[in-house]
Short mmCIF file of C-alpha atoms in Angstrom, two decimals:
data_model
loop_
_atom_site.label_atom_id
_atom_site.label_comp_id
_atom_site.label_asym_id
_atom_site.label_seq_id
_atom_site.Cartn_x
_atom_site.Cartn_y
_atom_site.Cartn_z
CA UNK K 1 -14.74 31.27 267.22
CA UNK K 2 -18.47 30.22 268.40
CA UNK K 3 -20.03 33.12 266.40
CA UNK K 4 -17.65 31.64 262.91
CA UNK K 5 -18.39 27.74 263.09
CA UNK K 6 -22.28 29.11 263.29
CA UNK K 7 -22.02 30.75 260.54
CA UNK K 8 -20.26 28.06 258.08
CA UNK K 9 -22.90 25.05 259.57
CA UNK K 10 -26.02 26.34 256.93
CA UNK K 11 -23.82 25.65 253.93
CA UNK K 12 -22.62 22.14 254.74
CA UNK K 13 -25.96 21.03 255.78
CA UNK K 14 -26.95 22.34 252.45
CA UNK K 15 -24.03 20.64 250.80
CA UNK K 16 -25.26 17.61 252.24
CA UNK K 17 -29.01 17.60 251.42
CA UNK K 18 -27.95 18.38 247.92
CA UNK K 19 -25.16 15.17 247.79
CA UNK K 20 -28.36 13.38 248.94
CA UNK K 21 -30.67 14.50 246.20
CA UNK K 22 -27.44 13.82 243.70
CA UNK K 23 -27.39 10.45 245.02
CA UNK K 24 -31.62 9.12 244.77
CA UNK K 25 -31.40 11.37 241.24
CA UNK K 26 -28.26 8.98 240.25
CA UNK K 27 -30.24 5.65 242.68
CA UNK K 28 -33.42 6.17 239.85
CA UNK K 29 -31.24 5.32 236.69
CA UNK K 30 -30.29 2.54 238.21
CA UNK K 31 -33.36 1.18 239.40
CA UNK K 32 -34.82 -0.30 235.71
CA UNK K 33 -31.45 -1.93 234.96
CA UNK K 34 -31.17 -3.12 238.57
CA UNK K 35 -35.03 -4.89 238.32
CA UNK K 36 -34.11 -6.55 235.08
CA UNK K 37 -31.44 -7.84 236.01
CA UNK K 38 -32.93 -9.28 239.17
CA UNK K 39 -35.74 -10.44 236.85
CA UNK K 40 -33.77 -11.55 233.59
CA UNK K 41 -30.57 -13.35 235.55
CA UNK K 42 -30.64 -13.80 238.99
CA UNK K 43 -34.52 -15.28 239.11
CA UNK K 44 -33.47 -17.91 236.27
CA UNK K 45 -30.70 -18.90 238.49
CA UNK K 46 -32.94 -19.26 241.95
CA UNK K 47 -34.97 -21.27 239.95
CA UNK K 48 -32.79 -23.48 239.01
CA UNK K 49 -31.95 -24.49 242.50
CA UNK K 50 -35.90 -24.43 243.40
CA UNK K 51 -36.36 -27.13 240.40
CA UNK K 52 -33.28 -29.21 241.33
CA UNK K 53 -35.45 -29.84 244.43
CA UNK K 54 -37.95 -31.07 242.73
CA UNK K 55 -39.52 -33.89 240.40
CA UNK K 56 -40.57 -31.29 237.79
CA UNK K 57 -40.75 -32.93 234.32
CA UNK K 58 -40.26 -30.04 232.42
CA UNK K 59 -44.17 -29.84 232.04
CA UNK K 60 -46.19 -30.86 234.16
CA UNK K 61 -46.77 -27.93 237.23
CA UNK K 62 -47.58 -30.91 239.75
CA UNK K 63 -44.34 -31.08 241.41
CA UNK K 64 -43.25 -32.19 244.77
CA UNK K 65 -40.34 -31.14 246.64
CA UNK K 66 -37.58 -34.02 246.89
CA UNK K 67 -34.96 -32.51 248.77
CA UNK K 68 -31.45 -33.20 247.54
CA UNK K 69 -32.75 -36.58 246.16
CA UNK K 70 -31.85 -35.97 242.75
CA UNK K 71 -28.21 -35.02 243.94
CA UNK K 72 -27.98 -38.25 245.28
CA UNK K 73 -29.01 -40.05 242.51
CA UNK K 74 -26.43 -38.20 240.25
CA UNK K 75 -23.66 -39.77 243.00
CA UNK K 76 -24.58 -42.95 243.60
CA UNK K 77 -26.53 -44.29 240.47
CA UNK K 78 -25.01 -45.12 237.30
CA UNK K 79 -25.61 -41.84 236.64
CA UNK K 80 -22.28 -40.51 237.93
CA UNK K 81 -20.28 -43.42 236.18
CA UNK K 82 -21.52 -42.90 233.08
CA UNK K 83 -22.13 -39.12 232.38
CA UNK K 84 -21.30 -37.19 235.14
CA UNK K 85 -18.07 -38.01 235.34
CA UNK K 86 -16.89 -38.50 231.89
CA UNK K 87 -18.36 -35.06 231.61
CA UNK K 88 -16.54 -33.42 234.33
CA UNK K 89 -13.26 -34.80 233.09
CA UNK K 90 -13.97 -33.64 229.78
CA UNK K 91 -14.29 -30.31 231.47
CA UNK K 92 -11.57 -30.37 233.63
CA UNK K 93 -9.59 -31.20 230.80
CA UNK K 94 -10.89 -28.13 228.31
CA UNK K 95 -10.63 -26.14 231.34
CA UNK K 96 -6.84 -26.17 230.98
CA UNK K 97 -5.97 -26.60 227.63
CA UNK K 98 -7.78 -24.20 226.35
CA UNK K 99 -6.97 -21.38 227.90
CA UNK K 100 -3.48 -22.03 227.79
CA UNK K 101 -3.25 -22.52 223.96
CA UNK K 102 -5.60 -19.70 223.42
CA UNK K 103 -3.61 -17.32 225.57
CA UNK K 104 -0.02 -18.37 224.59
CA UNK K 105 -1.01 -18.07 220.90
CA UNK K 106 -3.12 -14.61 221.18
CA UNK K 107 0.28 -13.48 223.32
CA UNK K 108 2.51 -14.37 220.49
CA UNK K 109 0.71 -12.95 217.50
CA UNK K 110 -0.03 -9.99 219.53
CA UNK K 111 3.62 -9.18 220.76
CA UNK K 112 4.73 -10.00 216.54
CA UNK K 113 2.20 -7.56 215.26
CA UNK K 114 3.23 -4.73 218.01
CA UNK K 115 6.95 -4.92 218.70
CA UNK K 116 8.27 -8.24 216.74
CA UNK K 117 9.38 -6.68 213.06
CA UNK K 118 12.66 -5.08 212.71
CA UNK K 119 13.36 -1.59 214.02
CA UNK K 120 13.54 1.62 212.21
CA UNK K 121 14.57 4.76 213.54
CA UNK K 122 15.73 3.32 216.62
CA UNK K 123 12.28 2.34 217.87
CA UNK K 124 10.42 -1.11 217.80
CA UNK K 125 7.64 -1.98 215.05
CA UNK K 126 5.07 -4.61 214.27
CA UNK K 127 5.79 -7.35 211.48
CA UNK K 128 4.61 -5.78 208.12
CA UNK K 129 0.85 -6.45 207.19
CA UNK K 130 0.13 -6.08 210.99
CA UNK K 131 -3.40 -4.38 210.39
CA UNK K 132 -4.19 -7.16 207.76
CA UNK K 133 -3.27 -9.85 210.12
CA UNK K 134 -5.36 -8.66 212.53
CA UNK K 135 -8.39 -8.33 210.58
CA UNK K 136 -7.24 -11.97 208.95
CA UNK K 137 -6.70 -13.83 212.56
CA UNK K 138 -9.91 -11.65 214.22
CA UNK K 139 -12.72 -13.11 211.18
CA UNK K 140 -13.80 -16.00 213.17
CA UNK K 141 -15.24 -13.37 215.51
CA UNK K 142 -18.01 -12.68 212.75
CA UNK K 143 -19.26 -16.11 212.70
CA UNK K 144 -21.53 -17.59 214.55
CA UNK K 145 -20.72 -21.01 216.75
CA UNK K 146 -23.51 -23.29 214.46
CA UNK K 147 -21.10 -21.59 211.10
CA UNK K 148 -18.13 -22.52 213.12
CA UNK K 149 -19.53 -26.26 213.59
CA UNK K 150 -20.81 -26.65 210.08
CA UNK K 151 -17.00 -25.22 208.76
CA UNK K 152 -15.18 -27.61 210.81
CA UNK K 153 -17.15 -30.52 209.87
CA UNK K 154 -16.30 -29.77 206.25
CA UNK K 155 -12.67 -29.81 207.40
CA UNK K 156 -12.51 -33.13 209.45
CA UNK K 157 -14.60 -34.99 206.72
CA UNK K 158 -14.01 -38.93 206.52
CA UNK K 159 -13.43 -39.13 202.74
CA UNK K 160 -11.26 -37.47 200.30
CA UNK K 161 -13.00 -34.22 200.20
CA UNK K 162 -12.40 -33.39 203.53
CA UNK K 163 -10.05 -30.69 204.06
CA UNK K 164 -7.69 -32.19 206.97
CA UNK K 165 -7.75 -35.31 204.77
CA UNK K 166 -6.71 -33.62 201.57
CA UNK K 167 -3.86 -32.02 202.94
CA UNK K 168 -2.83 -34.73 204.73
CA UNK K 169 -2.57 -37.17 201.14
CA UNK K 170 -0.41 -34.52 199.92
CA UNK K 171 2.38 -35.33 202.10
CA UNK K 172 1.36 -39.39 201.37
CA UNK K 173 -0.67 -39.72 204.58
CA UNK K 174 -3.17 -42.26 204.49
CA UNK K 175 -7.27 -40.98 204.95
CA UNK K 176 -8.78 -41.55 207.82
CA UNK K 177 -11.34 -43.45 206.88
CA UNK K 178 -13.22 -44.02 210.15
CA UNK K 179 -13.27 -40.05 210.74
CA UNK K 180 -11.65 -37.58 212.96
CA UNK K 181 -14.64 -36.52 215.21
CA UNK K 182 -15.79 -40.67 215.53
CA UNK K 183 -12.59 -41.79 217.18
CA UNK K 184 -13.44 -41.55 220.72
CA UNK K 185 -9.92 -40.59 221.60
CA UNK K 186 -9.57 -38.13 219.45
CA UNK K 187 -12.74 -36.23 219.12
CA UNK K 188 -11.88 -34.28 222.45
CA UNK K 189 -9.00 -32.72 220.73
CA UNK K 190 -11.10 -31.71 217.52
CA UNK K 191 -13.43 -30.08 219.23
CA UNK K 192 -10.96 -28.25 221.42
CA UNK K 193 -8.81 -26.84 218.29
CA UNK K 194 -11.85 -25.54 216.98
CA UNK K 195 -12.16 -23.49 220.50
CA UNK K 196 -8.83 -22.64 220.53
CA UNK K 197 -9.26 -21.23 216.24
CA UNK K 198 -12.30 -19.52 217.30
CA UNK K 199 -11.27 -17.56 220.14
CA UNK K 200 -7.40 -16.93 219.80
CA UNK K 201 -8.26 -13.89 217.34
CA UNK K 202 -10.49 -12.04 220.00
CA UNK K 203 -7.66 -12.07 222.55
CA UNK K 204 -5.37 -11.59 219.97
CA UNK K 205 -6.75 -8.22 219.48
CA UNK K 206 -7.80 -7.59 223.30
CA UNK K 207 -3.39 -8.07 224.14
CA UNK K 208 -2.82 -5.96 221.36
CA UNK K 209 -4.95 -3.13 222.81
CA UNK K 210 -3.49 -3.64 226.21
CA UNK K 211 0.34 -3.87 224.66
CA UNK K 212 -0.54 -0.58 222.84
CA UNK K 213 -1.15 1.23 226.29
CA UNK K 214 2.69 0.37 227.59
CA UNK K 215 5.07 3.26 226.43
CA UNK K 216 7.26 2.23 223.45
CA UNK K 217 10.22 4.16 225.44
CA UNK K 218 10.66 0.89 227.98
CA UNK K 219 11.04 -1.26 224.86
CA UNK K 220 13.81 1.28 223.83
CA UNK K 221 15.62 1.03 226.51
CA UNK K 222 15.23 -2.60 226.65
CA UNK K 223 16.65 -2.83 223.15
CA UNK K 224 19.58 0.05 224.13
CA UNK K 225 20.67 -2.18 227.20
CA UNK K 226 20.69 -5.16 224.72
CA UNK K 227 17.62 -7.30 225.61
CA UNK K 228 16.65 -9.59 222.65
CA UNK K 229 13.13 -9.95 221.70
CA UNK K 230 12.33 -12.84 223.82
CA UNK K 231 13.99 -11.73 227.28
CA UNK K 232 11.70 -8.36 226.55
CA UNK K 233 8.64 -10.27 225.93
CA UNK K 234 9.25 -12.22 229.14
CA UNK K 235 10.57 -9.57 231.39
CA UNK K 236 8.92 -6.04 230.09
CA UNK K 237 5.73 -7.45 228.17
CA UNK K 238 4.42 -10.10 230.19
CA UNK K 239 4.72 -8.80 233.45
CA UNK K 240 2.79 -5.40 232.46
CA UNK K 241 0.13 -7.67 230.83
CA UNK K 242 -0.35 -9.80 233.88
CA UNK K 243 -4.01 -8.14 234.60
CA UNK K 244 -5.14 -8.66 230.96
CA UNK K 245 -3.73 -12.19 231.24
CA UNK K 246 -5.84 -12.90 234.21
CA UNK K 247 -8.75 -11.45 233.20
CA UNK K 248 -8.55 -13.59 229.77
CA UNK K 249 -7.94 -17.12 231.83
CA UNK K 250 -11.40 -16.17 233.27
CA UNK K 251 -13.18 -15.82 230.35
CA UNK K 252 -11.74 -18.35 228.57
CA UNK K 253 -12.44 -20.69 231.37
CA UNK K 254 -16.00 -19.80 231.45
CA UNK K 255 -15.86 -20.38 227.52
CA UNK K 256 -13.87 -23.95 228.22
CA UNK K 257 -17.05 -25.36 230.55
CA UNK K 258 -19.52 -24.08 228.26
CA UNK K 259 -18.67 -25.86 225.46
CA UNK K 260 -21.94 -27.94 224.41
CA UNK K 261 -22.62 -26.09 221.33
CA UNK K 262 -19.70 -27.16 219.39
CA UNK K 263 -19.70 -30.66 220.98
CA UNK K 264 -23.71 -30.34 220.11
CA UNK K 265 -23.08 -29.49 215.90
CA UNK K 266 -19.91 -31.52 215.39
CA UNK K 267 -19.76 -34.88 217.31
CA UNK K 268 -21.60 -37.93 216.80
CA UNK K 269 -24.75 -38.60 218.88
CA UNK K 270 -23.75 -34.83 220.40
CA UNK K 271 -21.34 -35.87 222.86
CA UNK K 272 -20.43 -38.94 221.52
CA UNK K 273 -18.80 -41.79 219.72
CA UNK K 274 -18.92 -43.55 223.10
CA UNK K 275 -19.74 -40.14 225.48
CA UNK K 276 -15.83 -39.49 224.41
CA UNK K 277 -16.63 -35.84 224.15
CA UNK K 278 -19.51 -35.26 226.81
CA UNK K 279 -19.82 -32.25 228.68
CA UNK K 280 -21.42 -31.02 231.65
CA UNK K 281 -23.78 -28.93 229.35
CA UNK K 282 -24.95 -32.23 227.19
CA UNK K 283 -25.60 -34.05 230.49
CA UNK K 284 -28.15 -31.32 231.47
CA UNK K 285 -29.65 -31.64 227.38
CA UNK K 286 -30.02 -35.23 227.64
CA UNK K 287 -31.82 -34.91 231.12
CA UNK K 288 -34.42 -32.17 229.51
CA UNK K 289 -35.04 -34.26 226.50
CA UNK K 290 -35.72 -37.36 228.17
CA UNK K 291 -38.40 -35.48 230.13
CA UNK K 292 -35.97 -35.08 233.56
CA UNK K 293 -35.78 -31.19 233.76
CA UNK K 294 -35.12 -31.13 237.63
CA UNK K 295 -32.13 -33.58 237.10
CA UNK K 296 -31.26 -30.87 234.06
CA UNK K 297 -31.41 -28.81 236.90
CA UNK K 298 -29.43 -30.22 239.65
CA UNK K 299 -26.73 -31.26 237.14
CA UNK K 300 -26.65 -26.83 236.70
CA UNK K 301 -26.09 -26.28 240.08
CA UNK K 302 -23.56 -28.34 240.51
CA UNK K 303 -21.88 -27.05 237.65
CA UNK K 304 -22.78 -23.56 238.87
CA UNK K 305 -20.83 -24.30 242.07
CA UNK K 306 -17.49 -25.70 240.07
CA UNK K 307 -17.74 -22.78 237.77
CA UNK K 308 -17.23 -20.30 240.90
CA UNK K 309 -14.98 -22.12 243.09
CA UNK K 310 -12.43 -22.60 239.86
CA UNK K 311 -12.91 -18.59 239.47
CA UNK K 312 -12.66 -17.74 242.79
CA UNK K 313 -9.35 -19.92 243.22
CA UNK K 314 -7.95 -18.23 239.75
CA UNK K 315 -8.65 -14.87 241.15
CA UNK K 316 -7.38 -15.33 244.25
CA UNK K 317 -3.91 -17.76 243.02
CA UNK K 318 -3.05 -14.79 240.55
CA UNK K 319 -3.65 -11.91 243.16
CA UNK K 320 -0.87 -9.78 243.16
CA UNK K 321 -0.01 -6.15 243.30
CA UNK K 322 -0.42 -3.83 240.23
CA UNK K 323 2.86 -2.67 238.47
CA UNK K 324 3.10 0.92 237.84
CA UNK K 325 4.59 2.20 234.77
#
């Protein structure tokens, strides 16, 4: 027995010196993409919280440290009153709209164009045109956000050439005049349908993919035992989509709070009339322009920090286990 486990030791230790040469041949492809990333994302973002410490201009390398002084002032000045917190309800309130429109429209256009046309053959199809529609509902993907801007602004035009206003005089509605984007209470929900048009094709396709991976036989049966389309979109579909779903709230969140570019191109004074569409991301532009770069700063970490508690919560609120088909 002695004389056997002797004899089978040389081979694992040389099984295991050559797992450990696999493993530092593997460890130096990773090393470049590692340091760049250290360099390129995570050094911007230590940084940040150095400058937010700070009295830095923007400019000027004569700094001094101020502690959390600029965190204070963003509380307890007018400050918070006036941007901060118009900016964080703005936010808050992009935050959930849209990624519930964007989801529950990409979930209905995807579930028409896989299983919602009429059945032939005794098994479930797609409403005709499907692969045009998707093309069709996906173009906004090809444009970039200052196209997007410049395209809407066209649309919600103040005079009779604007689109929104045209079709509106069809059907004997008055113009509005004063503009859609310059009415403080509505500019919020002009710049969130254009989120919601520009984004529901993407995830459109992305449930479509994820629909296309659940085996048409469960639908069969479904449709044998009786179910109508919606009790099979809300008890076969849904539930096997629940990671994609989850995954897409995420993103879309992350798209939600980063929303300055839009609010940037189509609203007047970029966040405005009357800071009626600010954002967190316009608060931190105004700060660098007016020469306040560690306020820019301190206003990023703290938007940094609601960015990953919200995602932390959503991940762990929609934990569940995985449904096996």
């Amino acid at each position: 027995m002695s004389d056997t486990a002797k004899v089978s030791a040389p081979p694992r230790r040389r099984k295991s010196a050559s797992k450990r040469r696999a493993n530092w041949f593997v460890a130096s492809f990773l090393v470049l993409p590692v340091a760049l990333y250290l360099i390129l994302v995570l050094s911007p973002f230590a940084q940040a919280f150095q400058f937010s410490m700070t009295n830095w201009n923007g400019t000027n390398p004569d700094y001094k440290f101020v502690g959390l002084e600029n965190f204070k002032k963003l509380f307890t000045s007018d400050l918070y009153s006036v941007y901060l917190i118009p900016a964080l309800k703005h936010n808050a309130i992009m935050l959930i709209v849209v990624p519930l429109a964007v989801i529950a429209l990409a979930l209905f256009f995807a579930f028409m164009l896989n299983v919602g046309g009429k059945s032939r053959g005794g098994r479930m199809r797609g409403v005709g045109g499907s692969a045009f529609y998707k093309i069709l509902f996906f173009f906004p993907q090809v444009l970039s956000v200052v196209m997007i801007g410049i395209l809407w602004q066209a649309i919600y035009r103040s005079d009779e050439y604007g689109l929104l206003n045209a079709l509106l005089a069809i059907f004997g509605v008055p113009l509005k005049s004063s503009g859609w984007v310059s009415d403080p209470s509505l500019v919020l929900v002009m710049v969130m349908i254009v989120m919601v048009w520009s984004s529901v094709g993407f995830y459109m396709v992305y449930f479509s993919s994820a629909m296309a991976s659940i085996p048409a036989e469960i639908y069969e049966a479904a449709m044998i035992d009786g179910s109508s389309r919606v009790q099979t979109f809300f008890k076969i579909t849904l539930p096997l989509l629940f990671d994609s779903i989850r995954t897409a709230w995420i993103y879309l969140g992350i798209i939600a709070l980063d929303g300055f570019a839009l609010v940037f191109i189509m609203t007047p004074q970029q966040g405005g009339p009357d800071h009626g569409s600010e954002v967190m991301g316009g608060v931190m532009y105004n700060f660098f322009s007016n020469g306040q770069a560690a306020m820019a700063c301190a206003v990023g970490v703290i938007l940094f920090f609601f960015t990953l508690t919200l995602m932390a919560l959503s991940m762990r609120l929609t934990r569940r286990e995985n449904v096996e088909l």
